CSV table of N, CA and C in Angstrom, one decimal:
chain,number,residue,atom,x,y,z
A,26,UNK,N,18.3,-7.4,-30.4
A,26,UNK,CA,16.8,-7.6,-30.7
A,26,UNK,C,16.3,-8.8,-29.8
A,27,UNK,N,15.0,-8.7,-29.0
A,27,UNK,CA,14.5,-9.5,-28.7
A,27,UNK,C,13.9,-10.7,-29.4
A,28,UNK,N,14.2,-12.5,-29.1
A,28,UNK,CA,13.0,-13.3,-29.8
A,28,UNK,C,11.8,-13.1,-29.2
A,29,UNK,N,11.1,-13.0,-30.3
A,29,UNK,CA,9.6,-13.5,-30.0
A,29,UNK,C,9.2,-14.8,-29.6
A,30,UNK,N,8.7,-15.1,-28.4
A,30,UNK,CA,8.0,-16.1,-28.1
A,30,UNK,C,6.7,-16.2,-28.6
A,31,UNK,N,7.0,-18.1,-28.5
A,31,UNK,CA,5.2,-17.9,-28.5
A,31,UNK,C,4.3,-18.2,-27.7
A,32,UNK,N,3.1,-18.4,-27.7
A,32,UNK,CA,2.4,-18.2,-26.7
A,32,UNK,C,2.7,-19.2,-25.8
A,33,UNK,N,3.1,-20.7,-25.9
A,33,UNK,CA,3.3,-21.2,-24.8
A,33,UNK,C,4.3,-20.7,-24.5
A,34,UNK,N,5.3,-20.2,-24.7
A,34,UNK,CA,6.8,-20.0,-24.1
A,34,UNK,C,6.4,-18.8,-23.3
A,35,UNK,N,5.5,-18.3,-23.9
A,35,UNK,CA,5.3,-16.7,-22.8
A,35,UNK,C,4.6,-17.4,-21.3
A,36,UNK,N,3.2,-18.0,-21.7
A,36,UNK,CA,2.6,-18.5,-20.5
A,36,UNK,C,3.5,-19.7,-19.8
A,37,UNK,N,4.3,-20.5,-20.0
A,37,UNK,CA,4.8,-21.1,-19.1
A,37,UNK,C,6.2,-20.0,-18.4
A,38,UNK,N,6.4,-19.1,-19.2
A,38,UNK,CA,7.2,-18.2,-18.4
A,38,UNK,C,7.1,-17.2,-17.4
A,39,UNK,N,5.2,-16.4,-17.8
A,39,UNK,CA,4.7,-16.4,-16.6
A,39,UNK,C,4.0,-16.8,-15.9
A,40,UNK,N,4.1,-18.2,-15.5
A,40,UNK,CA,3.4,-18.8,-14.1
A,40,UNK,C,4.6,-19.5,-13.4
A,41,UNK,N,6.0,-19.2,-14.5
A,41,UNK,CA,7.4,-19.6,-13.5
A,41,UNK,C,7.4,-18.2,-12.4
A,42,UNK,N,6.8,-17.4,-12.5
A,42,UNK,CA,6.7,-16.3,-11.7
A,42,UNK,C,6.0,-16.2,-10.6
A,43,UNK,N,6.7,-15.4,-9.0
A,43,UNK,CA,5.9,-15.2,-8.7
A,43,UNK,C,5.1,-14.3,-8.9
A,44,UNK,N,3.9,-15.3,-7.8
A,44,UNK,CA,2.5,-14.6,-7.7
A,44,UNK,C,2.7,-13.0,-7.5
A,45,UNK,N,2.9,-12.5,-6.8
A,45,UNK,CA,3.0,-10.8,-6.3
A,45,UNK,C,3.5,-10.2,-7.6
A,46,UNK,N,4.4,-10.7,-8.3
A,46,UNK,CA,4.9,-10.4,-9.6
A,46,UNK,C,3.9,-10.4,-11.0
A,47,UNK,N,3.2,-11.7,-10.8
A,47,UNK,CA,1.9,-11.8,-11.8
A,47,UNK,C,1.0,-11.3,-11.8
A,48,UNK,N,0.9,-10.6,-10.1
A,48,UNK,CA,-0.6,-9.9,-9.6
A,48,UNK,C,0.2,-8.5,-10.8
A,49,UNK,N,1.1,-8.1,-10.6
A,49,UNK,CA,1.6,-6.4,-10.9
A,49,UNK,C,1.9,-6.3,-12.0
A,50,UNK,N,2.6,-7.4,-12.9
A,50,UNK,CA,2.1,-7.0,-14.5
A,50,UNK,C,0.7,-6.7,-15.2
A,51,UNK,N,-0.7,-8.0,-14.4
A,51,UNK,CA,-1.2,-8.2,-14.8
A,51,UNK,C,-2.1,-6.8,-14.9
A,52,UNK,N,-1.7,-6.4,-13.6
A,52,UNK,CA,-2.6,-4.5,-13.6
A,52,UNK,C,-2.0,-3.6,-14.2
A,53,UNK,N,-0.8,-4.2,-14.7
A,53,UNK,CA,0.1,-2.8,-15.4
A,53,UNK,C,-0.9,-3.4,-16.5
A,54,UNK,N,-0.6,-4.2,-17.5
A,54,UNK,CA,-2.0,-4.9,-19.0
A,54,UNK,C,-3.1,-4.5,-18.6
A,55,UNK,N,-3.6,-4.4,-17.4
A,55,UNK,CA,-5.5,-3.9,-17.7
A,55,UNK,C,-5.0,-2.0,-17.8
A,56,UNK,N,-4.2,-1.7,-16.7
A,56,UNK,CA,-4.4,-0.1,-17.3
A,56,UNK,C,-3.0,0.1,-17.6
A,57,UNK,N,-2.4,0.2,-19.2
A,57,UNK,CA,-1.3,0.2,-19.5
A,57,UNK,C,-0.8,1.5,-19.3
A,58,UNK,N,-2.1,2.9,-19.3
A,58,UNK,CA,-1.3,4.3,-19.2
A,58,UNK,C,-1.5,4.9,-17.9
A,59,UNK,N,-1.6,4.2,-17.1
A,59,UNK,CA,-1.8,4.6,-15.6
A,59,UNK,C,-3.2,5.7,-15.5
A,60,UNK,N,-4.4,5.8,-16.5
A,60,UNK,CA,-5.1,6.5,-16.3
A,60,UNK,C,-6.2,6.3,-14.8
A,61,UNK,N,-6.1,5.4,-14.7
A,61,UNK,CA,-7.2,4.9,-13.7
A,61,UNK,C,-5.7,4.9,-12.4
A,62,UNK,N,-6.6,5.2,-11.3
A,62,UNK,CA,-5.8,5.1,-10.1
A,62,UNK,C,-6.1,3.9,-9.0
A,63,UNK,N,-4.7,3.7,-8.6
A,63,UNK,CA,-5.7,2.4,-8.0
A,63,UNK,C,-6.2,2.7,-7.0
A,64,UNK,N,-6.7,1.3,-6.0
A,64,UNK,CA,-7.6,1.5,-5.0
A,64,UNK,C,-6.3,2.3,-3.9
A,65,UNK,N,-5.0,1.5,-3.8
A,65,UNK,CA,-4.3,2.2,-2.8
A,65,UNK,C,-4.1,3.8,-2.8
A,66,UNK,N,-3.9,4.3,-3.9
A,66,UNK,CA,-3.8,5.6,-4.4
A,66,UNK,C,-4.9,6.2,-4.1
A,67,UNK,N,-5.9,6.0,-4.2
A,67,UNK,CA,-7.0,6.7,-3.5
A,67,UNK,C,-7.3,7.0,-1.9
A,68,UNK,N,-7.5,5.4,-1.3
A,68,UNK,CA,-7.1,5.1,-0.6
A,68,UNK,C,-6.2,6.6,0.1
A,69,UNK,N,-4.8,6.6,0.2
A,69,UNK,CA,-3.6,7.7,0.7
A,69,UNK,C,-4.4,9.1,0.7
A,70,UNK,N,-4.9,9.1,-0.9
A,70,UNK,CA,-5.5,10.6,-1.2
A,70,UNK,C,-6.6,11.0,-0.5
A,71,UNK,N,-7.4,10.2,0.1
A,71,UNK,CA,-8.8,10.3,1.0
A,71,UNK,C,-8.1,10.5,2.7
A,72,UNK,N,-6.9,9.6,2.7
A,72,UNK,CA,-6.4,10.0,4.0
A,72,UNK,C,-5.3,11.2,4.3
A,73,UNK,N,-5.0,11.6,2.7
A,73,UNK,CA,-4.1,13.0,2.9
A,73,UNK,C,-5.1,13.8,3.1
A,74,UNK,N,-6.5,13.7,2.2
A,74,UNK,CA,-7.4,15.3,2.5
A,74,UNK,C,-8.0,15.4,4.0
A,75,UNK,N,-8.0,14.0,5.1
A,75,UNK,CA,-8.8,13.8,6.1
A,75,UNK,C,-7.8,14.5,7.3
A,76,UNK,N,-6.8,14.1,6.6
A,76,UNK,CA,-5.6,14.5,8.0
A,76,UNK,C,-5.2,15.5,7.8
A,77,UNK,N,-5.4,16.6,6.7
A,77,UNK,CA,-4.8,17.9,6.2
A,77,UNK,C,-5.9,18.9,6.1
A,78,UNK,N,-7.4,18.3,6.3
A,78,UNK,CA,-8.2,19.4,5.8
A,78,UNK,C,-8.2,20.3,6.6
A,79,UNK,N,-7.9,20.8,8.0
A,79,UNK,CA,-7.7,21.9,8.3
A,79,UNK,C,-6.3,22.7,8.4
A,80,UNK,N,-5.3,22.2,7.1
A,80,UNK,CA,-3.9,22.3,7.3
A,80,UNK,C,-2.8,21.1,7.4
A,81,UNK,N,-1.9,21.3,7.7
A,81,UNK,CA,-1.1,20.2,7.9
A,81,UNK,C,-0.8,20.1,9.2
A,82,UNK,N,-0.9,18.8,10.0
A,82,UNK,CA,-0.7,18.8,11.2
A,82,UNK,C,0.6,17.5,11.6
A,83,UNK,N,1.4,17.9,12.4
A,83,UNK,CA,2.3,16.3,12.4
A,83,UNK,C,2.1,15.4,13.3
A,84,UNK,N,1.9,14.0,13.4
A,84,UNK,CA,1.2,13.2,13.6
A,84,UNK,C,2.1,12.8,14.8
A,85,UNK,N,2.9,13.4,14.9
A,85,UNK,CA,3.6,13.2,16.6
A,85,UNK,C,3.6,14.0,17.5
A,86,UNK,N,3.7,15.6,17.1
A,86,UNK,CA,3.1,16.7,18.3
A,86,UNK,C,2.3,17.7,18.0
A,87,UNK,N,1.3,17.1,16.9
A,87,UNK,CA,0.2,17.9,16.7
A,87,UNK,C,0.7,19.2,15.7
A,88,UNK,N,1.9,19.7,15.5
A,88,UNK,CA,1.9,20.8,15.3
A,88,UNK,C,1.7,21.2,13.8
A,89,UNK,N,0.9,22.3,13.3
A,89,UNK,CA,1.0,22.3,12.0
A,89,UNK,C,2.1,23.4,11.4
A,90,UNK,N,3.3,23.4,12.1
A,90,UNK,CA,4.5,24.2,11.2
A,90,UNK,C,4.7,22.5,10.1
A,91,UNK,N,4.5,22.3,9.4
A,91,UNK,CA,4.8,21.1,8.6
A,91,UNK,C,5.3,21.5,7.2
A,92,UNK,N,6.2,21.2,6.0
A,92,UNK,CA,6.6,21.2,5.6
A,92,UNK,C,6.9,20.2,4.6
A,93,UNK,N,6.7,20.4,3.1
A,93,UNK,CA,6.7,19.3,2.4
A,93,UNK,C,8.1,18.9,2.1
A,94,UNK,N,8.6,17.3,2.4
A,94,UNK,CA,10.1,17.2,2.0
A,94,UNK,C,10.3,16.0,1.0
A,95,UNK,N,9.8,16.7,-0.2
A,95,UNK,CA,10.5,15.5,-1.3
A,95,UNK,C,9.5,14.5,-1.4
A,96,UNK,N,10.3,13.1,-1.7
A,96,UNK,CA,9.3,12.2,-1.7
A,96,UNK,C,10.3,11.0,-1.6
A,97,UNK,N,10.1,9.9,-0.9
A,97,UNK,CA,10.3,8.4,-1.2
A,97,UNK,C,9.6,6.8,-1.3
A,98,UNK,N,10.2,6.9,-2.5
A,98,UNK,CA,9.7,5.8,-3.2
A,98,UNK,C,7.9,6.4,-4.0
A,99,UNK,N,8.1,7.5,-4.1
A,99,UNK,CA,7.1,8.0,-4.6
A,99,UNK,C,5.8,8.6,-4.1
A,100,UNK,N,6.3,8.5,-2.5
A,100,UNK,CA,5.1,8.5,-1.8
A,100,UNK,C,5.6,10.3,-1.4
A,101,UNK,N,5.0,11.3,-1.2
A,101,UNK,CA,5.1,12.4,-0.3
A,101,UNK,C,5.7,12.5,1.2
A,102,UNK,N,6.8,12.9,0.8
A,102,UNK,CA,7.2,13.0,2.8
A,102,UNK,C,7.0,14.5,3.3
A,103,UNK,N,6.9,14.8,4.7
A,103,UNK,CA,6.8,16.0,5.1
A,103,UNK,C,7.9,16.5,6.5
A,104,UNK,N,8.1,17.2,6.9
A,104,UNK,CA,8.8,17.2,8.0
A,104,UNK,C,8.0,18.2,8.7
A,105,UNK,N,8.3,18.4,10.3
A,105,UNK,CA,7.8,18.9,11.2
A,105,UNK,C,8.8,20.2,11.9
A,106,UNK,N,8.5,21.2,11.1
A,106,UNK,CA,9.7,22.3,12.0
A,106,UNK,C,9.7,22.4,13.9
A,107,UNK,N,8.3,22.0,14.2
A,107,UNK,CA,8.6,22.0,15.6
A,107,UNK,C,9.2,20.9,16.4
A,108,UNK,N,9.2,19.5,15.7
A,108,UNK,CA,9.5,18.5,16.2
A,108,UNK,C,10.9,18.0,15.4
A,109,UNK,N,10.7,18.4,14.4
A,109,UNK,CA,11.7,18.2,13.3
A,109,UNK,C,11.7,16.4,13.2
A,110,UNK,N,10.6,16.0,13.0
A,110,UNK,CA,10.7,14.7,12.4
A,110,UNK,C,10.0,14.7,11.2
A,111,UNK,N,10.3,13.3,10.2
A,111,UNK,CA,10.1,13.4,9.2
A,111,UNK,C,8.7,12.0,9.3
A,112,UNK,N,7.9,12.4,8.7
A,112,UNK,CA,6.4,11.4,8.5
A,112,UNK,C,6.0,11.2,7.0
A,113,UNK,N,5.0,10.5,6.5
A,113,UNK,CA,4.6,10.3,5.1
A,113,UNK,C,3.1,10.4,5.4
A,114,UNK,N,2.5,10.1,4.5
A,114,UNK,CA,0.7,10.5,4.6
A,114,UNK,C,0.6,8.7,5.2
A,115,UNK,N,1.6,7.7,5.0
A,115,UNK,CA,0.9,6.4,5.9
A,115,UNK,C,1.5,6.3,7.2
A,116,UNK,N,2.3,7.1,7.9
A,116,UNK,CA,2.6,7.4,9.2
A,116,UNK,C,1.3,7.7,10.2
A,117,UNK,N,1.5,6.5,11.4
A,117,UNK,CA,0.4,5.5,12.3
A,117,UNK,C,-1.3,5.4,11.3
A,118,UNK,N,-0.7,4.5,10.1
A,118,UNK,CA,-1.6,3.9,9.5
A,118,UNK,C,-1.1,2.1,9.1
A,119,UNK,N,-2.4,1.7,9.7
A,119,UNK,CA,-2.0,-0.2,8.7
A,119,UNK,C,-1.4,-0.2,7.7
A,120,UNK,N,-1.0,0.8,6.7
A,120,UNK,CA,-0.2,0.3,5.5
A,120,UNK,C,1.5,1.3,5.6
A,121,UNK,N,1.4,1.4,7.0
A,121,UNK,CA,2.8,1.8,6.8
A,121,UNK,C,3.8,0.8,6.6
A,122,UNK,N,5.2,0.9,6.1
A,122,UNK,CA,5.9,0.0,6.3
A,122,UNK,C,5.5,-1.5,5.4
A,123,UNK,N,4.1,-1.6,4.5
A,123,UNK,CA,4.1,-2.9,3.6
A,123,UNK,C,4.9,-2.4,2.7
A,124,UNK,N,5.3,-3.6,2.4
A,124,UNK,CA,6.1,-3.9,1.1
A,124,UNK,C,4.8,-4.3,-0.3
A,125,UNK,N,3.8,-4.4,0.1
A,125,UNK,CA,3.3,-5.2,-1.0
A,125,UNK,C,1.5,-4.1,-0.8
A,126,UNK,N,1.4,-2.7,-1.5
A,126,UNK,CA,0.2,-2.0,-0.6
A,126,UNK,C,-0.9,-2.2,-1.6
A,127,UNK,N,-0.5,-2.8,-3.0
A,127,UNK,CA,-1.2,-3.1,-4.0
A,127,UNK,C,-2.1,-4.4,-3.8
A,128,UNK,N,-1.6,-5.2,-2.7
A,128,UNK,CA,-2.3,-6.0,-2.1
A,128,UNK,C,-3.4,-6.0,-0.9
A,129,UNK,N,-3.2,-5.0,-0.5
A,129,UNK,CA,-4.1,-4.4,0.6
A,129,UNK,C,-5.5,-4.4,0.3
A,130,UNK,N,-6.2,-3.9,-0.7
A,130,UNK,CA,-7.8,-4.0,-1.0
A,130,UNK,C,-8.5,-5.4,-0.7
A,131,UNK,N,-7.6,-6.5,-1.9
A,131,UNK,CA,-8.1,-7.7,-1.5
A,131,UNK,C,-8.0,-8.3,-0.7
A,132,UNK,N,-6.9,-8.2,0.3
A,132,UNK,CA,-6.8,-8.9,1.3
A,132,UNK,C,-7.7,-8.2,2.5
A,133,UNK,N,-7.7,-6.6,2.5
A,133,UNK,CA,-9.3,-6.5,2.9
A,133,UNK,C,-10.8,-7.2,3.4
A,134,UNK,N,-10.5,-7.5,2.0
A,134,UNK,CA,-11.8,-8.1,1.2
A,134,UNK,C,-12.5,-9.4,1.9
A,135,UNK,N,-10.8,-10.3,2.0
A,135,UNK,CA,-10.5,-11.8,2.3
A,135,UNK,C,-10.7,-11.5,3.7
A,136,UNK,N,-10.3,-11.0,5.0
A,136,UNK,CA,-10.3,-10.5,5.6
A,136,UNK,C,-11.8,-10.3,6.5
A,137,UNK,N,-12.6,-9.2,5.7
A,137,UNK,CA,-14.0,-9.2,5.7
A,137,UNK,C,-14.9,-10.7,5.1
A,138,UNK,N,-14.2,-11.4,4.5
A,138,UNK,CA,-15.4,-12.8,4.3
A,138,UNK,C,-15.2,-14.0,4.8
A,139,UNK,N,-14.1,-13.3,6.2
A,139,UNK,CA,-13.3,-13.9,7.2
A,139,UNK,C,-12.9,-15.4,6.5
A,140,UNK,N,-11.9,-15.3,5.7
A,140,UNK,CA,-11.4,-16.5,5.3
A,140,UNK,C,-9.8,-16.6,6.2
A,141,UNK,N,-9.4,-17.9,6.1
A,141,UNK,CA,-8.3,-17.7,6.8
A,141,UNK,C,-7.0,-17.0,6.6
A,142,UNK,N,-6.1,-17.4,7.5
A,142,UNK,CA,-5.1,-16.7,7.1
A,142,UNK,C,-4.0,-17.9,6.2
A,143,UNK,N,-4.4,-18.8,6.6
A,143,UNK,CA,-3.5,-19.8,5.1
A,143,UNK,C,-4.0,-19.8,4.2
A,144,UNK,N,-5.2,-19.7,3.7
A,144,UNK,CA,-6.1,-19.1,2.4
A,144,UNK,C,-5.3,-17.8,1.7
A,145,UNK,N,-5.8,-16.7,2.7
A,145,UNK,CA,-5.3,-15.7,1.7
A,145,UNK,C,-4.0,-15.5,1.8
A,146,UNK,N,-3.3,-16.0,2.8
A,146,UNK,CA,-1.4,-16.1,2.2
A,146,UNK,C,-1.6,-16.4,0.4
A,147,UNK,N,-2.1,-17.7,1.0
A,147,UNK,CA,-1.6,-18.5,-0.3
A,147,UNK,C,-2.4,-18.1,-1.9
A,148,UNK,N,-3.7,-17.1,-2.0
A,148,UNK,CA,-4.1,-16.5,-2.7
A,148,UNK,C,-3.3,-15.7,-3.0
A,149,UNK,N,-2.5,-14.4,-1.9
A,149,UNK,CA,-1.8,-13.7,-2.5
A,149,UNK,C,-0.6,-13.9,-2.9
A,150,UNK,N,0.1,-14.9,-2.3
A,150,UNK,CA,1.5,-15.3,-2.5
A,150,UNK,C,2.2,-14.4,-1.9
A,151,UNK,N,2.2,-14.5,-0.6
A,151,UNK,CA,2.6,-13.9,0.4
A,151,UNK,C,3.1,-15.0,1.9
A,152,UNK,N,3.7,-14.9,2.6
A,152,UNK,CA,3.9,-16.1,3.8
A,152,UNK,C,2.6,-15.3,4.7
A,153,UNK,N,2.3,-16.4,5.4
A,153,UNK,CA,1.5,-17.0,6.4
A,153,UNK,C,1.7,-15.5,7.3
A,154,UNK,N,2.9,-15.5,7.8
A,154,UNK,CA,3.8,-14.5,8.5
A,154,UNK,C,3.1,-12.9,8.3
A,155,UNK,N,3.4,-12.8,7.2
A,155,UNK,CA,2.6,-11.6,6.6
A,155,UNK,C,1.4,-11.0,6.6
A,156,UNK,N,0.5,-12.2,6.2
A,156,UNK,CA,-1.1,-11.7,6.5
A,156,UNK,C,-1.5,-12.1,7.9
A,157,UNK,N,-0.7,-12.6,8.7
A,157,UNK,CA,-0.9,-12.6,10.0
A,157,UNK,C,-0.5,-11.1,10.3
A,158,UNK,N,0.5,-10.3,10.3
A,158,UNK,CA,1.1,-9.3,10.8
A,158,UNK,C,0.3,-7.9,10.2
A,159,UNK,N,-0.2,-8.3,8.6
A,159,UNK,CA,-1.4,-7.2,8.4
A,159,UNK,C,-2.5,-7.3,9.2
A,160,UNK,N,-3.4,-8.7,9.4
A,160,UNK,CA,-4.6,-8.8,10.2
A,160,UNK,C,-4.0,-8.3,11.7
A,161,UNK,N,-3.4,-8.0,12.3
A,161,UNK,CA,-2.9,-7.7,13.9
A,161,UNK,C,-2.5,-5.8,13.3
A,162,UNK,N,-2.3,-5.5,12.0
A,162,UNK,CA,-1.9,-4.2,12.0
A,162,UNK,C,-3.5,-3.5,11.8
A,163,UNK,N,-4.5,-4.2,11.0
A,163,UNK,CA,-5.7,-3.6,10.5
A,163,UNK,C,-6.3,-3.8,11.6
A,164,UNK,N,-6.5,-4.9,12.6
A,164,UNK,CA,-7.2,-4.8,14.2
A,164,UNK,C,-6.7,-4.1,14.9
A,165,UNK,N,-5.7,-3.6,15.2
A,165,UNK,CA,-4.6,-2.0,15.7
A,165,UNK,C,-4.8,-1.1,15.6
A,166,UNK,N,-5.1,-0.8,13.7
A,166,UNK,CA,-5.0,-0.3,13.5
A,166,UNK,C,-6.0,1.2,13.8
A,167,UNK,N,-7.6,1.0,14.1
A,167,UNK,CA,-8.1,2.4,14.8
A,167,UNK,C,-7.4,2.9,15.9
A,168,UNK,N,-6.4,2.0,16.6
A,168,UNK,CA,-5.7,2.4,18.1
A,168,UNK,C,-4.8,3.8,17.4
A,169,UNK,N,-3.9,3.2,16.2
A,169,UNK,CA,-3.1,3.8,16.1
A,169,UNK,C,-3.3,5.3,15.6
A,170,UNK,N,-4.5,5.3,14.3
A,170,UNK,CA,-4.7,6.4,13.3
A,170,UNK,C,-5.3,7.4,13.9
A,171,UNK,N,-4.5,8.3,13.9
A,171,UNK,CA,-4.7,9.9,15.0
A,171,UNK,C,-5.0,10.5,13.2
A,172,UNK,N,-6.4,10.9,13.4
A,172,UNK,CA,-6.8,12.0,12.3
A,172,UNK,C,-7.2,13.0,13.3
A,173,UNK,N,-6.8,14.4,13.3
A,173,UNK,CA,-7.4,15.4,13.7
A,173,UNK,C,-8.9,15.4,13.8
């Protein structure tokens, strides 16, 4: 059986946390039964119906023999019978490859009200490193995003 804490024992035990950690309980507590979707989830779903609405097409030789293959890490994968490579709905998009996509809106945001990049590191609790390599992926990023 678990002890109950009390309230200080809980709050000084979550601010021994990190930030990225505090950001993702705190939204699991505002929506405990996942009814609301987040912004990233939408977000993917606006870019699966943009890149698919005339079919499926694969994002390295155009072809739409495409094929749905499973899923990792929760996200939809697809494969390409003509090319035979494997893509996800954020393949040549700015949020391919983050580790942290739940953070993407706001840093957006921060981004748009051009605050720095030692600001919003350190708002998100993220290295310096990081929101530099998003700000150079979101400025890239129209180069990269081939939507039909």
């Amino acid at each position: 059986m678990v002890a109950a804490l009390t309230e200080e024992e809980f709050l000084a035990a979550f601010k021994a946390l990190h930030p990225v950690t505090q950001k993702r309980i705190l939204a699991k507590l505002r929506n405990p039964f996942g009814s609301e979707k987040l912004a990233v989830d939408s977000f993917i779903e606006d870019l699966r119906d943009k890149r698919f609405r005339k079919g499926g097409a694969c994002p390295h030789c155009a072809s739409e023999q495409v094929v749905r293959n499973g899923t990792n890490k929760g996200r939809q994968t697809y494969r390409c019978s003509a090319c035979l490579r494997y893509f996800s709905d954020l393949t040549h998009t700015p949020l391919r490859g983050t580790h942290y996509p739940e953070l993407w809106p706001e840093f957006m945001e921060d981004m748009v009200k051009g605050k720095s990049i030692r600001e919003t590191a350190k708002r998100h609790g993220v290295a310096t490193s990081t929101i530099f390599a998003w700000r150079h992926k979101v400025l890239n990023g129209n180069a990269s995003l081939k939507l039909p």
